[in-house]
Tab-separated table of C-alpha atoms and ligand atoms in Angstrom:
chain	number	residue	atom	x	y	z
A	407	MET	CA	-1.065	13.022	8.771
A	408	ILE	CA	-1.073	12.556	13.026
A	409	SER	CA	1.221	14.676	14.850
A	410	ALA	CA	3.239	11.348	15.520
A	411	GLU	CA	4.683	10.774	12.042
A	412	LYS	CA	7.329	12.623	10.466
A	413	LEU	CA	8.742	12.079	6.782
A	414	THR	CA	11.769	13.600	5.582
A	415	LEU	CA	13.169	14.200	1.788
A	416	TYR	CA	16.994	14.063	1.266
A	417	GLU	CA	17.260	15.951	-1.861
A	418	LEU	CA	19.798	16.919	-4.545
A	419	ALA	CA	21.234	20.664	-3.652
A	420	ALA	CA	23.359	22.917	-6.255
A	421	ALA	CA	26.002	25.149	-4.970
A	422	ASP	CA	23.281	27.380	-3.208
A	423	ARG	CA	21.374	25.070	-0.952
A	424	ALA	CA	17.987	26.316	-1.775
A	425	VAL	CA	18.257	25.291	-5.222
A	426	ARG	CA	16.996	21.884	-5.244
A	427	PHE	CA	17.221	20.535	-9.204
A	428	SER	CA	17.048	16.922	-9.303
A	429	PRO	CA	14.253	15.742	-11.768
A	430	HIS	CA	13.183	12.639	-9.401
A	431	CYS	CA	13.154	14.828	-5.876
A	432	TRP	CA	10.942	16.854	-7.833
A	433	LYS	CA	8.767	13.767	-8.801
A	434	VAL	CA	8.147	12.948	-5.221
A	435	ARG	CA	8.133	16.611	-4.100
A	436	MET	CA	5.050	16.737	-6.067
A	437	ALA	CA	3.817	13.413	-5.213
A	438	LEU	CA	4.233	14.431	-1.545
A	439	ALA	CA	1.844	17.643	-2.312
A	440	HIS	CA	-0.596	15.801	-4.073
A	441	LYS	CA	-1.120	13.560	-0.972
A	442	GLY	CA	-1.048	16.803	1.387
A	443	LEU	CA	1.665	15.457	3.066
A	444	GLU	CA	4.322	17.718	4.700
A	445	ALA	CA	8.325	16.477	4.552
A	446	GLU	CA	11.171	18.108	5.957
A	447	THR	CA	13.940	18.195	3.169
A	448	ILE	CA	17.518	18.352	3.832
A	449	PRO	CA	19.933	19.102	1.112
A	450	TRP	CA	22.486	17.196	-0.747
A	451	ARG	CA	25.160	17.060	-2.665
A	452	PHE	CA	26.318	14.653	-4.835
A	453	THR	CA	29.769	13.455	-3.289
A	454	GLU	CA	28.343	13.536	0.186
A	455	LYS	CA	27.391	9.481	-0.073
A	456	GLU	CA	28.044	8.960	3.733
A	457	GLN	CA	25.336	11.334	4.734
A	458	ILE	CA	22.798	8.780	3.097
A	459	ALA	CA	24.903	5.676	3.430
A	460	PHE	CA	22.086	4.864	5.924
A	461	SER	CA	19.744	4.188	3.414
A	462	GLY	CA	21.968	2.008	1.314
A	463	SER	CA	21.580	4.049	-1.848
A	464	ARG	CA	24.018	6.145	-3.163
A	465	THR	CA	21.416	8.268	-5.035
A	466	VAL	CA	18.808	10.720	-4.118
A	467	PRO	CA	15.751	11.256	-3.584
A	468	VAL	CA	15.888	9.168	0.057
A	469	LEU	CA	12.708	9.214	2.389
A	470	VAL	CA	12.533	8.555	5.482
A	471	HIS	CA	9.088	7.956	7.464
A	472	ASP	CA	9.428	7.911	11.660
A	473	GLN	CA	6.457	6.794	13.554
A	474	HIS	CA	7.158	8.207	17.119
A	475	PRO	CA	5.175	6.914	20.205
A	476	ARG	CA	2.384	9.020	22.243
A	477	GLY	CA	1.869	10.966	19.483
A	478	ASP	CA	4.454	13.852	20.000
A	479	ARG	CA	8.077	13.082	18.606
A	480	ALA	CA	8.899	16.331	20.499
A	481	THR	CA	9.542	14.775	23.676
A	482	GLY	CA	12.649	12.984	22.132
A	483	ASP	CA	11.092	9.165	22.544
A	484	PRO	CA	13.203	7.572	19.448
A	485	ALA	CA	11.023	6.384	16.811
A	486	ILE	CA	9.345	3.383	17.123
A	487	SER	CA	9.181	2.477	13.390
A	488	SER	CA	11.452	4.071	10.973
A	489	GLU	CA	11.058	3.591	6.914
A	490	VAL	CA	13.806	4.563	4.850
A	491	ILE	CA	13.071	4.081	1.268
A	492	SER	CA	15.083	5.286	-2.005
A	493	ASP	CA	14.411	5.684	-5.568
A	494	SER	CA	11.597	7.925	-6.572
A	495	TRP	CA	9.283	5.088	-8.300
A	496	ARG	CA	9.380	2.826	-4.667
A	497	ILE	CA	8.809	6.325	-2.897
A	498	ALA	CA	5.714	6.651	-4.781
A	499	LEU	CA	4.334	3.119	-4.682
A	500	TYR	CA	5.265	3.590	-0.760
A	501	LEU	CA	3.037	6.720	-0.536
A	502	GLU	CA	0.398	5.072	-2.439
A	503	GLU	CA	0.236	2.369	-0.106
A	504	ARG	CA	1.177	3.878	3.435
A	505	PHE	CA	-1.591	7.142	2.631
A	506	PRO	CA	-4.591	5.374	0.841
A	507	ASP	CA	-6.857	7.629	1.950
A	508	ARG	CA	-5.441	10.599	0.459
A	509	PRO	CA	-5.739	11.713	-3.323
A	510	PRO	CA	-4.486	8.654	-5.464
A	511	LEU	CA	-1.233	8.964	-7.299
A	512	PHE	CA	-2.518	6.515	-9.898
A	513	GLY	CA	-5.582	6.346	-10.032
A	514	GLY	CA	-6.309	2.594	-9.236
A	515	ALA	CA	-4.254	-0.112	-9.059
A	516	GLY	CA	-4.686	-1.257	-12.614
A	517	SER	CA	-3.042	2.329	-13.733
A	518	ILE	CA	0.325	1.615	-11.729
A	519	PRO	CA	1.813	-0.144	-14.905
A	520	LEU	CA	1.328	2.455	-17.292
A	521	SER	CA	2.570	5.143	-15.003
A	522	GLU	CA	5.538	2.927	-14.737
A	523	PHE	CA	5.843	3.015	-18.408
A	524	ILE	CA	5.579	6.853	-18.522
A	525	ASN	CA	8.349	7.218	-15.569
A	526	SER	CA	10.674	4.926	-18.112
A	527	TRP	CA	10.139	6.786	-20.693
A	528	ALA	CA	10.931	9.939	-18.902
A	529	ASP	CA	14.235	8.601	-17.372
A	530	THR	CA	15.491	7.164	-20.979
A	531	ALA	CA	14.396	9.020	-23.439
A	532	LEU	CA	13.415	13.055	-21.960
A	533	LEU	CA	16.102	12.869	-19.428
A	534	PRO	CA	19.146	11.935	-21.990
A	535	SER	CA	17.838	14.449	-24.570
A	536	LEU	CA	17.188	17.649	-22.013
A	537	ALA	CA	20.970	16.479	-20.443
A	538	ARG	CA	22.448	17.123	-24.071
A	539	ILE	CA	21.074	20.666	-23.311
A	540	ILE	CA	21.627	21.577	-19.533
A	541	LEU	CA	24.825	19.255	-18.804
A	542	VAL	CA	27.156	22.354	-18.658
A	543	ASP	CA	24.809	24.565	-16.873
A	544	ILE	CA	24.226	22.109	-14.386
A	545	TYR	CA	28.408	21.964	-14.115
A	546	LYS	CA	28.335	25.535	-13.302
A	547	HIS	CA	25.627	25.903	-10.754
A	548	ILE	CA	26.994	22.878	-8.410
A	549	HIS	CA	28.873	22.913	-5.573
A	550	GLU	CA	32.860	23.067	-6.670
A	551	ARG	CA	33.254	20.092	-4.050
A	552	ASP	CA	30.671	18.162	-6.690
A	553	ARG	CA	32.401	19.599	-10.044
A	554	GLU	CA	35.091	17.066	-10.527
A	555	TYR	CA	33.049	13.846	-9.532
A	556	PHE	CA	30.507	15.462	-11.498
A	557	ARG	CA	32.554	15.721	-14.500
A	558	THR	CA	34.163	12.577	-14.566
A	559	THR	CA	30.945	10.165	-14.182
A	560	ARG	CA	29.124	12.531	-16.774
A	561	GLU	CA	31.970	12.578	-19.300
A	562	LYS	CA	32.365	8.402	-18.795
A	563	ALA	CA	28.622	7.989	-19.353
A	564	PHE	CA	28.463	10.147	-22.867
A	565	GLY	CA	31.556	9.352	-24.190
A	566	LYS	CA	32.867	12.953	-24.331
A	567	SER	CA	33.611	16.225	-22.512
A	568	LEU	CA	30.587	18.211	-21.012
A	569	GLU	CA	31.395	20.968	-23.586
A	570	ASP	CA	30.943	18.246	-26.597
A	571	VAL	CA	28.149	17.022	-25.372
A	572	VAL	CA	25.914	20.385	-25.404
A	573	ALA	CA	28.034	21.841	-28.593
A	574	ASP	CA	25.202	21.489	-31.038
A	575	ARG	CA	22.153	22.932	-29.223
A	576	ASP	CA	19.792	23.167	-32.276
A	577	ALA	CA	20.219	19.751	-32.966
A	578	HIS	CA	19.661	19.102	-29.546
A	579	LEU	CA	16.593	20.833	-29.536
A	580	ALA	CA	15.219	19.564	-32.148
A	581	ALA	CA	15.812	16.157	-31.112
A	582	LEU	CA	13.775	17.167	-27.905
A	583	LYS	CA	10.937	18.479	-30.274
A	584	GLN	CA	10.775	14.634	-31.533
A	585	VAL	CA	10.929	12.983	-28.095
A	586	LEU	CA	8.023	15.058	-27.029
A	587	SER	CA	5.747	14.225	-29.544
A	588	PRO	CA	3.861	11.574	-27.761
A	589	VAL	CA	2.975	13.977	-24.564
A	590	ARG	CA	1.900	16.709	-27.149
A	591	ARG	CA	-0.337	14.336	-28.794
A	592	ALA	CA	-1.542	12.973	-25.152
A	593	LEU	CA	-2.199	16.692	-24.636
A	594	ARG	CA	-4.310	17.356	-27.596
A	595	ASN	CA	-7.571	15.965	-25.867
A	596	ARG	CA	-6.989	16.959	-22.011
A	597	ASP	CA	-5.274	19.610	-19.625
A	598	PHE	CA	-2.986	16.469	-18.371
A	599	ILE	CA	-1.090	13.534	-18.930
A	600	CYS	CA	-3.441	11.653	-16.527
A	601	GLY	CA	-6.925	13.574	-17.458
A	602	ALA	CA	-8.631	16.605	-16.214
A	603	THR	CA	-6.156	16.829	-13.136
A	604	PRO	CA	-2.716	15.968	-12.467
A	605	ALA	CA	-1.265	12.861	-11.325
A	606	TYR	CA	1.633	10.420	-10.820
A	607	ALA	CA	2.654	10.491	-14.692
A	608	ASP	CA	2.352	14.069	-14.862
A	609	TYR	CA	5.044	14.355	-12.269
A	610	CYS	CA	7.550	12.098	-14.078
A	611	VAL	CA	7.495	14.259	-16.768
A	612	PHE	CA	7.302	17.594	-15.210
A	613	GLY	CA	10.198	16.477	-12.998
A	614	MET	CA	12.168	16.637	-15.650
A	615	PHE	CA	11.394	20.002	-16.402
A	616	MET	CA	12.122	21.427	-13.031
A	617	TRP	CA	15.195	19.619	-13.633
A	618	VAL	CA	15.729	22.639	-16.224
A	619	ARG	CA	14.238	25.254	-14.695
A	620	CYS	CA	16.157	25.081	-11.661
A	621	ILE	CA	19.590	24.658	-13.028
A	622	SER	CA	19.816	26.479	-16.371
A	623	GLY	CA	18.100	29.528	-17.716
A	624	PHE	CA	17.327	28.261	-20.734
A	625	ASP	CA	13.748	26.773	-21.519
A	626	PRO	CA	13.850	24.233	-24.410
A	627	LEU	CA	10.497	24.545	-24.947
A	628	GLU	CA	8.687	26.953	-27.603
A	629	ALA	CA	6.045	29.140	-26.023
A	630	ASN	CA	3.325	27.898	-28.595
A	631	ASP	CA	3.894	24.069	-27.777
A	632	PRO	CA	1.333	22.603	-25.528
A	633	VAL	CA	3.785	21.109	-23.564
A	634	SER	CA	4.459	24.079	-22.332
A	635	THR	CA	0.817	25.025	-21.674
A	636	TRP	CA	0.970	21.964	-19.400
A	637	ARG	CA	3.863	22.866	-17.841
A	638	ASP	CA	2.726	26.300	-17.249
A	639	ARG	CA	-0.729	24.754	-15.524
A	640	THR	CA	1.293	21.662	-13.705
A	641	LEU	CA	3.861	24.890	-12.170
A	642	ASP	CA	0.444	26.749	-10.619
A	643	ALA	CA	-0.669	23.041	-9.102
A	644	PHE	CA	-0.610	23.084	-5.192
A	645	GLY	CA	-0.642	26.989	-4.777
A	646	GLY	CA	2.415	27.144	-7.215
A	647	LEU	CA	4.861	25.478	-5.201
A	648	ALA	CA	6.847	24.205	-8.357
A	649	ARG	CA	6.687	28.112	-9.842
A	650	SER	CA	7.791	29.423	-6.240
A	651	ALA	CA	11.203	27.177	-5.976
A	652	ALA	CA	14.631	28.666	-5.872
A	653	VAL	CA	16.258	28.655	-9.169
A	654	ALA	CA	20.107	29.317	-10.283
A	655	ASP	CA	21.072	32.402	-10.953
B	1322	GSH	N1	16.260	5.839	-10.207
B	1322	GSH	C1	16.713	6.841	-9.450
B	1322	GSH	C2	17.649	7.759	-9.798
B	1322	GSH	C3	17.905	8.739	-9.059
B	1322	GSH	C4	19.436	9.313	-9.314
B	1322	GSH	O1	19.621	9.163	-10.414
B	1322	GSH	N2	19.659	10.624	-8.700
B	1322	GSH	C5	20.379	11.641	-8.913
B	1322	GSH	C6	20.273	12.890	-8.566
B	1322	GSH	S1	19.092	13.668	-9.905
B	1322	GSH	C7	21.767	11.281	-7.983
B	1322	GSH	O2	21.328	11.150	-6.639
B	1322	GSH	N3	23.204	11.165	-8.566
B	1322	GSH	C8	23.991	10.863	-7.722
B	1322	GSH	C9	25.168	10.725	-8.199
B	1322	GSH	O3	25.359	10.644	-9.471
B	1322	GSH	O4	25.978	10.013	-7.587
B	1322	GSH	C10	15.380	7.604	-8.784
B	1322	GSH	O5	14.596	7.770	-9.666
B	1322	GSH	O6	15.230	7.787	-7.670
């Protein structure tokens, strides 16, 4: 990136602001690393809606891409252009379009719909399955200012108390194993969902496991599960970026 550009990423933080646990923010973190881009990250909490109101979004990730005149943003010159993008999928598309000379996230335009399918699968099948295991861990580790909001909104979504949602862990683990079957099968013939090296579809699934890793001490995968081996490989990508991320105590 030329020195006149700046990327800023708003991402969800736990009570410990170093712990960034949003699955969707992790998709973007990995996408930025894939493209070799650096971003300043700003911790954000569930109830700080006014802090991202400028984006028109009530959720993170939110990415701001500023371009400054004269190649030097240290002069205090106002940005000549400032793009604000919310929603991890839209951010991934933006990065691919704005940084075409960097490694591709999708392996060509023809693969974008397939990656979108994987992203939707991760959000609608894998995320709820993992939520049934870690919901109370999230509650325990978020800032106390966020707790009532989190409990109210999530209990409304699940139609029961957080404690009741996670009550039958063994059943939820069995269900998760089943949900992960397509990933397990895809990994029989290759190291990553996208092939020999990871790309955005991997990050869509991996983001969900970073969510669990950063906010819960519990590992829902068995060590001999190929999904666990794939997760290890992805934890090591980009110099161990994800492996070195702060986790909740
Ligand atoms: N489809 C959105 C989902 C974003 C989302 O749900 N973010 C959560 C954090 S993981 C959030 O900001 N939640 C705020 C809230 O629940 O009020 C994306 O992919 O970016």
